[in-house]
Amino acid sequence: MSLRAKLLNRWLRRVEKPAMARAKSPAALRKRMDMQARLLFHPPRGTQMKWQVLEQGPARVDVLEVVPRTLTSDLVVLYLHGGGFVFGSPPAYSALAGQLARRLGARVMLARYRLAPEHPFPAAFEDARTAWDGLVNSGVAPDRIVIGGDSAGGALTLSLLAELAVEKASMPAAAFCFSPLTDVTFGGDSFSRNAEAEAVLPAEGAHDMAELYLNGADAQNPQISPFFGSFTGAAPVWITVGDTEILHDDARRMVQVLQRDGVHVTYQEQQDLPHVWPLFHNILPEARQTLDDLADWITQTRAQQGES
């Protein structure tokens, strides 16, 4: 573990985690994240960004397309950001997307899905599905698409993958998740075991935030909690999580579900790294290494598919 990671964890636990716990509204969380993203996170030089619209019938989703300076691949990454279904935005994740785009030489599309409480379930999931269908309708073959996300965006990623599997629909090339939320019933032991050790997420506010999204819906619905889904026939999945996160067991238990259903899973567990640490690519060598590992895995997975 690098000195920078130790110092970052100390700052997150003393400053950011209490600030999140004190936030009085989703609007305050949104404002804070967008401001910090502008200050802390920067894409590689030459990265280009533009807004587009993906459509499926009458449904429409805005997406921020992130294009690297050197585009060498026909791959498209559809990324679903985190934020507990109530905050986060494509601009806040554009630097992370730029880092991934550069490593892959590929476009990354950040979907602006609707947020709770203004738009509770099923709005976010519907928008994730619209983004997928719209990207395919635009002419991108499913096997040229990788879907991914972090935290709540990881839930949307895996829920989308499960729905495609149940429908026996065309699969993406692969899917990946950083620190995914997979069980909105919060049934994993790490939710309480790591409540103090967790560097970012205040466990005591998670249920209230979830209720804003659920709005009375059953948390065991696979469109909400992919842990309760079925994945037979799904594309390969890559998951990483830190061992001190409250979502540690969300990731570990999700791996077991995927393996149960015969999905090829690659799992990386890191020591005491903060929630969704790849966001800190400007600061942490571990973040850059994780992005390198993911890009290598995506490249190798596509190569293996081409050989089969």
PDB file of C-alpha atoms in Angstrom:
ATOM      1  CA  MET A   1       0.000   0.000   0.000  1.00  0.00           C
ATOM      2  CA  SER A   2       1.483   3.334  -1.071  1.00  0.00           C
ATOM      3  CA  LEU A   3       2.086   6.281   1.237  1.00  0.00           C
ATOM      4  CA  ARG A   4      -0.305   8.282  -0.924  1.00  0.00           C
ATOM      5  CA  ALA A   5      -3.053   5.736  -0.310  1.00  0.00           C
ATOM      6  CA  LYS A   6      -2.477   5.880   3.443  1.00  0.00           C
ATOM      7  CA  LEU A   7      -2.622   9.688   3.432  1.00  0.00           C
ATOM      8  CA  LEU A   8      -5.697   9.726   1.200  1.00  0.00           C
ATOM      9  CA  ASN A   9      -7.513   7.274   3.465  1.00  0.00           C
ATOM     10  CA  ARG A  10      -6.736   9.444   6.470  1.00  0.00           C
ATOM     11  CA  TRP A  11      -8.161  12.510   4.745  1.00  0.00           C
ATOM     12  CA  LEU A  12     -11.241  10.671   3.475  1.00  0.00           C
ATOM     13  CA  ARG A  13     -12.044   9.232   6.906  1.00  0.00           C
ATOM     14  CA  ARG A  14     -11.559  12.550   8.713  1.00  0.00           C
ATOM     15  CA  VAL A  15     -13.087  14.915   6.167  1.00  0.00           C
ATOM     16  CA  GLU A  16     -15.090  13.376   3.345  1.00  0.00           C
ATOM     17  CA  LYS A  17     -16.879  10.584   5.161  1.00  0.00           C
ATOM     18  CA  PRO A  18     -18.225  12.917   7.910  1.00  0.00           C
ATOM     19  CA  ALA A  19     -19.176  15.461   5.245  1.00  0.00           C
ATOM     20  CA  MET A  20     -21.216  12.852   3.404  1.00  0.00           C
ATOM     21  CA  ALA A  21     -22.913  11.858   6.640  1.00  0.00           C
ATOM     22  CA  ARG A  22     -23.814  15.509   7.325  1.00  0.00           C
ATOM     23  CA  ALA A  23     -25.183  16.228   3.844  1.00  0.00           C
ATOM     24  CA  LYS A  24     -28.760  17.339   4.228  1.00  0.00           C
ATOM     25  CA  SER A  25     -30.025  16.590   0.727  1.00  0.00           C
ATOM     26  CA  PRO A  26     -29.188  14.838  -2.550  1.00  0.00           C
ATOM     27  CA  ALA A  27     -28.657  18.303  -4.044  1.00  0.00           C
ATOM     28  CA  ALA A  28     -25.862  18.951  -1.548  1.00  0.00           C
ATOM     29  CA  LEU A  29     -24.195  15.640  -2.406  1.00  0.00           C
ATOM     30  CA  ARG A  30     -24.449  16.373  -6.123  1.00  0.00           C
ATOM     31  CA  LYS A  31     -22.932  19.824  -5.745  1.00  0.00           C
ATOM     32  CA  ARG A  32     -20.062  18.556  -3.591  1.00  0.00           C
ATOM     33  CA  MET A  33     -19.126  15.706  -5.920  1.00  0.00           C
ATOM     34  CA  ASP A  34     -19.238  17.821  -9.070  1.00  0.00           C
ATOM     35  CA  MET A  35     -17.104  20.516  -7.434  1.00  0.00           C
ATOM     36  CA  GLN A  36     -14.503  18.041  -6.182  1.00  0.00           C
ATOM     37  CA  ALA A  37     -14.360  16.270  -9.524  1.00  0.00           C
ATOM     38  CA  ARG A  38     -13.516  19.531 -11.283  1.00  0.00           C
ATOM     39  CA  LEU A  39     -10.752  20.234  -8.765  1.00  0.00           C
ATOM     40  CA  LEU A  40      -9.218  16.790  -8.321  1.00  0.00           C
ATOM     41  CA  PHE A  41      -9.732  14.729 -11.462  1.00  0.00           C
ATOM     42  CA  HIS A  42      -8.356  15.515 -14.917  1.00  0.00           C
ATOM     43  CA  PRO A  43      -8.500  13.528 -18.168  1.00  0.00           C
ATOM     44  CA  PRO A  44      -5.442  12.889 -20.344  1.00  0.00           C
ATOM     45  CA  ARG A  45      -4.439  15.691 -22.680  1.00  0.00           C
ATOM     46  CA  GLY A  46      -6.180  15.555 -26.024  1.00  0.00           C
ATOM     47  CA  THR A  47      -9.307  13.857 -24.682  1.00  0.00           C
ATOM     48  CA  GLN A  48     -12.418  15.062 -26.526  1.00  0.00           C
ATOM     49  CA  MET A  49     -15.934  15.096 -25.095  1.00  0.00           C
ATOM     50  CA  LYS A  50     -19.333  15.741 -26.599  1.00  0.00           C
ATOM     51  CA  TRP A  51     -22.943  15.062 -25.679  1.00  0.00           C
ATOM     52  CA  GLN A  52     -25.041  12.663 -27.717  1.00  0.00           C
ATOM     53  CA  VAL A  53     -28.507  11.124 -27.423  1.00  0.00           C
ATOM     54  CA  LEU A  54     -29.239   7.399 -27.503  1.00  0.00           C
ATOM     55  CA  GLU A  55     -32.791   6.369 -28.327  1.00  0.00           C
ATOM     56  CA  GLN A  56     -34.977   3.301 -28.122  1.00  0.00           C
ATOM     57  CA  GLY A  57     -38.467   4.074 -29.378  1.00  0.00           C
ATOM     58  CA  PRO A  58     -39.754   7.100 -27.465  1.00  0.00           C
ATOM     59  CA  ALA A  59     -37.159   6.663 -24.694  1.00  0.00           C
ATOM     60  CA  ARG A  60     -34.069   8.875 -24.828  1.00  0.00           C
ATOM     61  CA  VAL A  61     -30.905   9.091 -22.725  1.00  0.00           C
ATOM     62  CA  ASP A  62     -28.206  11.731 -22.918  1.00  0.00           C
ATOM     63  CA  VAL A  63     -24.679  10.311 -22.976  1.00  0.00           C
ATOM     64  CA  LEU A  64     -21.325  12.045 -22.700  1.00  0.00           C
ATOM     65  CA  GLU A  65     -19.015  10.540 -25.310  1.00  0.00           C
ATOM     66  CA  VAL A  66     -15.357  10.535 -24.248  1.00  0.00           C
ATOM     67  CA  VAL A  67     -12.859  10.018 -27.058  1.00  0.00           C
ATOM     68  CA  PRO A  68      -9.101   9.550 -26.568  1.00  0.00           C
ATOM     69  CA  ARG A  69      -6.529  11.540 -28.509  1.00  0.00           C
ATOM     70  CA  THR A  70      -5.637   8.361 -30.419  1.00  0.00           C
ATOM     71  CA  LEU A  71      -8.622   6.189 -31.332  1.00  0.00           C
ATOM     72  CA  THR A  72      -7.437   2.709 -32.326  1.00  0.00           C
ATOM     73  CA  SER A  73     -10.278   0.349 -31.360  1.00  0.00           C
ATOM     74  CA  ASP A  74     -13.881  -0.226 -32.477  1.00  0.00           C
ATOM     75  CA  LEU A  75     -14.744  -1.042 -28.859  1.00  0.00           C
ATOM     76  CA  VAL A  76     -17.281   1.137 -27.026  1.00  0.00           C
ATOM     77  CA  VAL A  77     -17.497   1.196 -23.220  1.00  0.00           C
ATOM     78  CA  LEU A  78     -20.939   2.023 -21.818  1.00  0.00           C
ATOM     79  CA  TYR A  79     -20.289   3.341 -18.300  1.00  0.00           C
ATOM     80  CA  LEU A  80     -22.893   3.792 -15.544  1.00  0.00           C
ATOM     81  CA  HIS A  81     -21.644   6.059 -12.752  1.00  0.00           C
ATOM     82  CA  GLY A  82     -22.108   5.575  -9.027  1.00  0.00           C
ATOM     83  CA  GLY A  83     -23.667   7.777  -6.371  1.00  0.00           C
ATOM     84  CA  GLY A  84     -26.234   5.712  -4.508  1.00  0.00           C
ATOM     85  CA  PHE A  85     -28.808   6.338  -7.264  1.00  0.00           C
ATOM     86  CA  VAL A  86     -29.181   9.933  -5.993  1.00  0.00           C
ATOM     87  CA  PHE A  87     -26.006  11.788  -7.039  1.00  0.00           C
ATOM     88  CA  GLY A  88     -23.102  11.553  -9.468  1.00  0.00           C
ATOM     89  CA  SER A  89     -23.005  12.680 -13.093  1.00  0.00           C
ATOM     90  CA  PRO A  90     -21.216  12.014 -16.384  1.00  0.00           C
ATOM     91  CA  PRO A  91     -19.073  15.176 -16.065  1.00  0.00           C
ATOM     92  CA  ALA A  92     -17.903  14.062 -12.601  1.00  0.00           C
ATOM     93  CA  TYR A  93     -16.732  10.767 -14.119  1.00  0.00           C
ATOM     94  CA  SER A  94     -15.379  12.147 -17.385  1.00  0.00           C
ATOM     95  CA  ALA A  95     -11.743  12.128 -16.211  1.00  0.00           C
ATOM     96  CA  LEU A  96     -11.986   8.470 -15.176  1.00  0.00           C
ATOM     97  CA  ALA A  97     -13.610   7.705 -18.514  1.00  0.00           C
ATOM     98  CA  GLY A  98     -10.796   9.550 -20.280  1.00  0.00           C
ATOM     99  CA  GLN A  99      -8.189   7.449 -18.495  1.00  0.00           C
ATOM    100  CA  LEU A 100      -9.938   4.239 -19.514  1.00  0.00           C
ATOM    101  CA  ALA A 101     -10.473   5.512 -23.075  1.00  0.00           C
ATOM    102  CA  ARG A 102      -6.751   6.252 -23.444  1.00  0.00           C
ATOM    103  CA  ARG A 103      -5.739   2.804 -22.215  1.00  0.00           C
ATOM    104  CA  LEU A 104      -8.137   1.057 -24.589  1.00  0.00           C
ATOM    105  CA  GLY A 105      -7.873   3.445 -27.526  1.00  0.00           C
ATOM    106  CA  ALA A 106     -11.670   3.363 -27.479  1.00  0.00           C
ATOM    107  CA  ARG A 107     -14.728   5.522 -26.915  1.00  0.00           C
ATOM    108  CA  VAL A 108     -16.409   5.615 -23.527  1.00  0.00           C
ATOM    109  CA  MET A 109     -20.078   6.611 -23.258  1.00  0.00           C
ATOM    110  CA  LEU A 110     -21.261   7.954 -19.882  1.00  0.00           C
ATOM    111  CA  ALA A 111     -25.027   7.684 -19.498  1.00  0.00           C
ATOM    112  CA  ARG A 112     -26.906  10.473 -17.715  1.00  0.00           C
ATOM    113  CA  TYR A 113     -29.524   8.310 -16.057  1.00  0.00           C
ATOM    114  CA  ARG A 114     -32.303   9.837 -13.969  1.00  0.00           C
ATOM    115  CA  LEU A 115     -31.654  10.196 -10.237  1.00  0.00           C
ATOM    116  CA  ALA A 116     -33.794   9.713  -7.128  1.00  0.00           C
ATOM    117  CA  PRO A 117     -35.690  11.063  -5.290  1.00  0.00           C
ATOM    118  CA  GLU A 118     -37.014  13.025  -8.269  1.00  0.00           C
ATOM    119  CA  HIS A 119     -36.989   9.836 -10.322  1.00  0.00           C
ATOM    120  CA  PRO A 120     -37.143   6.688  -8.149  1.00  0.00           C
ATOM    121  CA  PHE A 121     -36.958   3.088  -9.356  1.00  0.00           C
ATOM    122  CA  PRO A 122     -37.328   1.985 -12.105  1.00  0.00           C
ATOM    123  CA  ALA A 123     -36.082   5.189 -13.767  1.00  0.00           C
ATOM    124  CA  ALA A 124     -32.329   4.542 -13.463  1.00  0.00           C
ATOM    125  CA  PHE A 125     -32.618   0.954 -14.652  1.00  0.00           C
ATOM    126  CA  GLU A 126     -34.884   1.940 -17.540  1.00  0.00           C
ATOM    127  CA  ASP A 127     -32.331   4.528 -18.638  1.00  0.00           C
ATOM    128  CA  ALA A 128     -29.499   1.989 -18.429  1.00  0.00           C
ATOM    129  CA  ARG A 129     -31.494  -0.343 -20.665  1.00  0.00           C
ATOM    130  CA  THR A 130     -32.324   2.498 -23.054  1.00  0.00           C
ATOM    131  CA  ALA A 131     -28.633   3.391 -23.279  1.00  0.00           C
ATOM    132  CA  TRP A 132     -27.756  -0.213 -24.137  1.00  0.00           C
ATOM    133  CA  ASP A 133     -30.554  -0.616 -26.687  1.00  0.00           C
ATOM    134  CA  GLY A 134     -29.888   2.817 -28.152  1.00  0.00           C
ATOM    135  CA  LEU A 135     -26.184   2.090 -28.580  1.00  0.00           C
ATOM    136  CA  VAL A 136     -27.004  -1.160 -30.383  1.00  0.00           C
ATOM    137  CA  ASN A 137     -29.627   0.618 -32.508  1.00  0.00           C
ATOM    138  CA  SER A 138     -27.008   3.190 -33.481  1.00  0.00           C
ATOM    139  CA  GLY A 139     -25.082   0.437 -35.244  1.00  0.00           C
ATOM    140  CA  VAL A 140     -22.638  -0.736 -32.563  1.00  0.00           C
ATOM    141  CA  ALA A 141     -22.646  -4.547 -32.438  1.00  0.00           C
ATOM    142  CA  PRO A 142     -23.229  -5.955 -28.930  1.00  0.00           C
ATOM    143  CA  ASP A 143     -19.925  -7.844 -29.031  1.00  0.00           C
ATOM    144  CA  ARG A 144     -18.138  -4.500 -29.513  1.00  0.00           C
ATOM    145  CA  ILE A 145     -19.628  -3.114 -26.293  1.00  0.00           C
ATOM    146  CA  VAL A 146     -18.283  -3.455 -22.754  1.00  0.00           C
ATOM    147  CA  ILE A 147     -20.607  -2.313 -19.974  1.00  0.00           C
ATOM    148  CA  GLY A 148     -19.232  -1.151 -16.647  1.00  0.00           C
ATOM    149  CA  GLY A 149     -19.897   0.925 -13.585  1.00  0.00           C
ATOM    150  CA  ASP A 150     -19.066   1.606  -9.966  1.00  0.00           C
ATOM    151  CA  SER A 151     -21.024   1.386  -6.722  1.00  0.00           C
ATOM    152  CA  ALA A 152     -24.714   1.943  -7.625  1.00  0.00           C
ATOM    153  CA  GLY A 153     -23.628   2.037 -11.256  1.00  0.00           C
ATOM    154  CA  GLY A 154     -22.211  -1.422 -10.666  1.00  0.00           C
ATOM    155  CA  ALA A 155     -25.677  -2.517  -9.565  1.00  0.00           C
ATOM    156  CA  LEU A 156     -27.136  -1.124 -12.789  1.00  0.00           C
ATOM    157  CA  THR A 157     -24.401  -2.802 -14.841  1.00  0.00           C
ATOM    158  CA  LEU A 158     -24.996  -6.230 -13.339  1.00  0.00           C
ATOM    159  CA  SER A 159     -28.785  -5.873 -13.330  1.00  0.00           C
ATOM    160  CA  LEU A 160     -28.653  -5.024 -17.030  1.00  0.00           C
ATOM    161  CA  LEU A 161     -26.414  -8.032 -17.659  1.00  0.00           C
ATOM    162  CA  ALA A 162     -28.845 -10.285 -15.764  1.00  0.00           C
ATOM    163  CA  GLU A 163     -31.832  -9.037 -17.763  1.00  0.00           C
ATOM    164  CA  LEU A 164     -30.021  -9.672 -21.048  1.00  0.00           C
ATOM    165  CA  ALA A 165     -29.124 -13.160 -19.827  1.00  0.00           C
ATOM    166  CA  VAL A 166     -32.709 -13.982 -18.823  1.00  0.00           C
ATOM    167  CA  GLU A 167     -33.943 -12.724 -22.213  1.00  0.00           C
ATOM    168  CA  LYS A 168     -31.230 -14.773 -23.950  1.00  0.00           C
ATOM    169  CA  ALA A 169     -30.417 -11.562 -25.790  1.00  0.00           C
ATOM    170  CA  SER A 170     -27.132 -10.715 -27.488  1.00  0.00           C
ATOM    171  CA  MET A 171     -24.396 -10.235 -24.917  1.00  0.00           C
ATOM    172  CA  PRO A 172     -21.813  -7.482 -24.559  1.00  0.00           C
ATOM    173  CA  ALA A 173     -18.186  -8.480 -24.916  1.00  0.00           C
ATOM    174  CA  ALA A 174     -17.699  -8.156 -21.152  1.00  0.00           C
ATOM    175  CA  ALA A 175     -18.775  -6.295 -18.019  1.00  0.00           C
ATOM    176  CA  PHE A 176     -16.805  -4.782 -15.142  1.00  0.00           C
ATOM    177  CA  CYS A 177     -17.466  -3.186 -11.766  1.00  0.00           C
ATOM    178  CA  PHE A 178     -15.527  -1.074  -9.293  1.00  0.00           C
ATOM    179  CA  SER A 179     -16.766  -1.559  -5.699  1.00  0.00           C
ATOM    180  CA  PRO A 180     -20.270  -2.588  -6.787  1.00  0.00           C
ATOM    181  CA  LEU A 181     -23.422  -2.312  -4.723  1.00  0.00           C
ATOM    182  CA  THR A 182     -25.192  -5.595  -5.440  1.00  0.00           C
ATOM    183  CA  ASP A 183     -27.609  -6.140  -2.527  1.00  0.00           C
ATOM    184  CA  VAL A 184     -29.815  -3.200  -1.565  1.00  0.00           C
ATOM    185  CA  THR A 185     -31.174  -5.232   1.362  1.00  0.00           C
ATOM    186  CA  PHE A 186     -27.636  -4.721   2.780  1.00  0.00           C
ATOM    187  CA  GLY A 187     -27.382  -8.378   3.740  1.00  0.00           C
ATOM    188  CA  GLY A 188     -23.599  -8.658   3.657  1.00  0.00           C
ATOM    189  CA  ASP A 189     -21.739  -8.866   6.986  1.00  0.00           C
ATOM    190  CA  SER A 190     -19.178  -6.282   5.853  1.00  0.00           C
ATOM    191  CA  PHE A 191     -21.854  -3.595   5.977  1.00  0.00           C
ATOM    192  CA  SER A 192     -21.528  -3.644   9.753  1.00  0.00           C
ATOM    193  CA  ARG A 193     -18.073  -5.244  10.074  1.00  0.00           C
ATOM    194  CA  ASN A 194     -16.385  -2.488   8.055  1.00  0.00           C
ATOM    195  CA  ALA A 195     -18.544   0.438   9.157  1.00  0.00           C
ATOM    196  CA  GLU A 196     -15.623   2.086  10.981  1.00  0.00           C
ATOM    197  CA  ALA A 197     -12.841   1.011   8.628  1.00  0.00           C
ATOM    198  CA  GLU A 198     -14.666   2.199   5.505  1.00  0.00           C
ATOM    199  CA  ALA A 199     -12.958   5.356   4.235  1.00  0.00           C
ATOM    200  CA  VAL A 200     -15.774   6.938   2.213  1.00  0.00           C
ATOM    201  CA  LEU A 201     -19.309   5.668   2.743  1.00  0.00           C
ATOM    202  CA  PRO A 202     -21.151   6.333   6.017  1.00  0.00           C
ATOM    203  CA  ALA A 203     -23.038   3.101   6.659  1.00  0.00           C
ATOM    204  CA  GLU A 204     -25.622   4.789   8.849  1.00  0.00           C
ATOM    205  CA  GLY A 205     -27.073   6.776   5.938  1.00  0.00           C
ATOM    206  CA  ALA A 206     -27.236   4.004   3.368  1.00  0.00           C
ATOM    207  CA  HIS A 207     -30.742   2.800   4.232  1.00  0.00           C
ATOM    208  CA  ASP A 208     -32.196   6.297   4.000  1.00  0.00           C
ATOM    209  CA  MET A 209     -30.526   6.874   0.643  1.00  0.00           C
ATOM    210  CA  ALA A 210     -31.769   3.524  -0.629  1.00  0.00           C
ATOM    211  CA  GLU A 211     -35.328   4.372   0.374  1.00  0.00           C
ATOM    212  CA  LEU A 212     -35.187   7.470  -1.803  1.00  0.00           C
ATOM    213  CA  TYR A 213     -34.536   5.197  -4.764  1.00  0.00           C
ATOM    214  CA  LEU A 214     -36.753   2.259  -3.801  1.00  0.00           C
ATOM    215  CA  ASN A 215     -39.857   4.358  -3.074  1.00  0.00           C
ATOM    216  CA  GLY A 216     -41.603   1.214  -1.827  1.00  0.00           C
ATOM    217  CA  ALA A 217     -40.194  -1.207  -4.407  1.00  0.00           C
ATOM    218  CA  ASP A 218     -38.911  -4.629  -3.345  1.00  0.00           C
ATOM    219  CA  ALA A 219     -35.152  -4.407  -2.786  1.00  0.00           C
ATOM    220  CA  GLN A 220     -34.833  -8.053  -3.872  1.00  0.00           C
ATOM    221  CA  ASN A 221     -35.973  -7.200  -7.394  1.00  0.00           C
ATOM    222  CA  PRO A 222     -33.011  -8.188  -9.624  1.00  0.00           C
ATOM    223  CA  GLN A 223     -33.365  -4.865 -11.445  1.00  0.00           C
ATOM    224  CA  ILE A 224     -32.419  -3.258  -8.121  1.00  0.00           C
ATOM    225  CA  SER A 225     -30.196  -5.872  -6.470  1.00  0.00           C
ATOM    226  CA  PRO A 226     -28.402  -8.060  -9.023  1.00  0.00           C
ATOM    227  CA  PHE A 227     -27.378 -10.393  -6.200  1.00  0.00           C
ATOM    228  CA  PHE A 228     -30.877 -11.898  -6.586  1.00  0.00           C
ATOM    229  CA  GLY A 229     -30.600 -12.233 -10.375  1.00  0.00           C
ATOM    230  CA  SER A 230     -29.866 -15.091 -12.758  1.00  0.00           C
ATOM    231  CA  PHE A 231     -26.799 -14.913 -15.021  1.00  0.00           C
ATOM    232  CA  THR A 232     -26.677 -18.152 -16.980  1.00  0.00           C
ATOM    233  CA  GLY A 233     -25.174 -17.369 -20.371  1.00  0.00           C
ATOM    234  CA  ALA A 234     -23.832 -13.955 -19.326  1.00  0.00           C
ATOM    235  CA  ALA A 235     -20.627 -12.390 -20.641  1.00  0.00           C
ATOM    236  CA  PRO A 236     -17.385 -12.504 -18.623  1.00  0.00           C
ATOM    237  CA  VAL A 237     -17.278 -10.187 -15.603  1.00  0.00           C
ATOM    238  CA  TRP A 238     -14.386  -8.406 -13.854  1.00  0.00           C
ATOM    239  CA  ILE A 239     -14.918  -7.091 -10.289  1.00  0.00           C
ATOM    240  CA  THR A 240     -12.655  -5.304  -7.846  1.00  0.00           C
ATOM    241  CA  VAL A 241     -13.255  -4.131  -4.267  1.00  0.00           C
ATOM    242  CA  GLY A 242     -11.301  -3.099  -1.175  1.00  0.00           C
ATOM    243  CA  ASP A 243     -11.260  -5.343   1.880  1.00  0.00           C
ATOM    244  CA  THR A 244     -12.228  -2.489   4.244  1.00  0.00           C
ATOM    245  CA  GLU A 245     -15.248  -1.325   2.248  1.00  0.00           C
ATOM    246  CA  ILE A 246     -18.761  -1.783   3.581  1.00  0.00           C
ATOM    247  CA  LEU A 247     -19.534  -3.232   0.133  1.00  0.00           C
ATOM    248  CA  HIS A 248     -16.775  -5.834   0.433  1.00  0.00           C
ATOM    249  CA  ASP A 249     -19.279  -8.662   0.825  1.00  0.00           C
ATOM    250  CA  ASP A 250     -21.483  -7.259  -1.946  1.00  0.00           C
ATOM    251  CA  ALA A 251     -18.624  -7.953  -4.331  1.00  0.00           C
ATOM    252  CA  ARG A 252     -17.577 -11.312  -2.841  1.00  0.00           C
ATOM    253  CA  ARG A 253     -21.119 -12.670  -2.692  1.00  0.00           C
ATOM    254  CA  MET A 254     -21.797 -11.442  -6.226  1.00  0.00           C
ATOM    255  CA  VAL A 255     -18.810 -13.396  -7.473  1.00  0.00           C
ATOM    256  CA  GLN A 256     -20.313 -16.527  -5.937  1.00  0.00           C
ATOM    257  CA  VAL A 257     -23.639 -15.910  -7.693  1.00  0.00           C
ATOM    258  CA  LEU A 258     -21.920 -15.426 -11.044  1.00  0.00           C
ATOM    259  CA  GLN A 259     -19.812 -18.558 -10.572  1.00  0.00           C
ATOM    260  CA  ARG A 260     -22.946 -20.482  -9.578  1.00  0.00           C
ATOM    261  CA  ASP A 261     -24.419 -19.608 -12.965  1.00  0.00           C
ATOM    262  CA  GLY A 262     -21.312 -20.553 -14.906  1.00  0.00           C
ATOM    263  CA  VAL A 263     -20.068 -17.042 -15.677  1.00  0.00           C
ATOM    264  CA  HIS A 264     -16.329 -16.527 -16.088  1.00  0.00           C
ATOM    265  CA  VAL A 265     -15.351 -14.090 -13.311  1.00  0.00           C
ATOM    266  CA  THR A 266     -12.117 -12.276 -12.577  1.00  0.00           C
ATOM    267  CA  TYR A 267     -11.997 -10.905  -9.030  1.00  0.00           C
ATOM    268  CA  GLN A 268      -9.442  -8.532  -7.539  1.00  0.00           C
ATOM    269  CA  GLU A 269      -9.500  -7.699  -3.820  1.00  0.00           C
ATOM    270  CA  GLN A 270      -7.279  -4.854  -2.645  1.00  0.00           C
ATOM    271  CA  GLN A 271      -6.030  -4.014   0.841  1.00  0.00           C
ATOM    272  CA  ASP A 272      -7.527  -0.918   2.498  1.00  0.00           C
ATOM    273  CA  LEU A 273      -8.151   1.070  -0.665  1.00  0.00           C
ATOM    274  CA  PRO A 274     -11.060   3.544  -0.628  1.00  0.00           C
ATOM    275  CA  HIS A 275     -14.413   3.060  -2.292  1.00  0.00           C
ATOM    276  CA  VAL A 276     -14.039   3.319  -6.095  1.00  0.00           C
ATOM    277  CA  TRP A 277     -10.337   4.217  -5.820  1.00  0.00           C
ATOM    278  CA  PRO A 278      -9.836   4.353  -9.628  1.00  0.00           C
ATOM    279  CA  LEU A 279     -11.474   7.783  -9.406  1.00  0.00           C
ATOM    280  CA  PHE A 280      -8.235   8.940  -7.742  1.00  0.00           C
ATOM    281  CA  HIS A 281      -6.072   8.105 -10.760  1.00  0.00           C
ATOM    282  CA  ASN A 282      -4.359  11.512 -10.524  1.00  0.00           C
ATOM    283  CA  ILE A 283      -3.225  10.694  -6.982  1.00  0.00           C
ATOM    284  CA  LEU A 284      -2.921   6.948  -6.389  1.00  0.00           C
ATOM    285  CA  PRO A 285      -0.514   4.585  -8.126  1.00  0.00           C
ATOM    286  CA  GLU A 286      -2.922   1.796  -7.112  1.00  0.00           C
ATOM    287  CA  ALA A 287      -5.686   3.498  -9.098  1.00  0.00           C
ATOM    288  CA  ARG A 288      -3.552   3.643 -12.221  1.00  0.00           C
ATOM    289  CA  GLN A 289      -2.545   0.005 -11.764  1.00  0.00           C
ATOM    290  CA  THR A 290      -6.175  -1.075 -11.427  1.00  0.00           C
ATOM    291  CA  LEU A 291      -7.079   0.764 -14.631  1.00  0.00           C
ATOM    292  CA  ASP A 292      -4.120  -0.885 -16.361  1.00  0.00           C
ATOM    293  CA  ASP A 293      -5.261  -4.302 -15.116  1.00  0.00           C
ATOM    294  CA  LEU A 294      -8.828  -3.709 -16.306  1.00  0.00           C
ATOM    295  CA  ALA A 295      -7.720  -2.523 -19.738  1.00  0.00           C
ATOM    296  CA  ASP A 296      -5.466  -5.579 -20.102  1.00  0.00           C
ATOM    297  CA  TRP A 297      -8.331  -7.871 -19.076  1.00  0.00           C
ATOM    298  CA  ILE A 298     -10.733  -6.299 -21.579  1.00  0.00           C
ATOM    299  CA  THR A 299      -8.163  -6.586 -24.362  1.00  0.00           C
ATOM    300  CA  GLN A 300      -7.391 -10.219 -23.517  1.00  0.00           C
ATOM    301  CA  THR A 301     -11.076 -11.123 -23.182  1.00  0.00           C
ATOM    302  CA  ARG A 302     -11.884  -9.722 -26.603  1.00  0.00           C
ATOM    303  CA  ALA A 303      -8.893 -11.481 -28.114  1.00  0.00           C
ATOM    304  CA  GLN A 304     -10.002 -14.807 -26.647  1.00  0.00           C
ATOM    305  CA  GLN A 305     -13.519 -14.276 -27.992  1.00  0.00           C
ATOM    306  CA  GLY A 306     -12.085 -13.596 -31.430  1.00  0.00           C
ATOM    307  CA  GLU A 307     -10.195 -16.874 -31.315  1.00  0.00           C
ATOM    308  CA  SER A 308     -13.227 -18.950 -30.331  1.00  0.00           C
TER     309      SER A 308
END
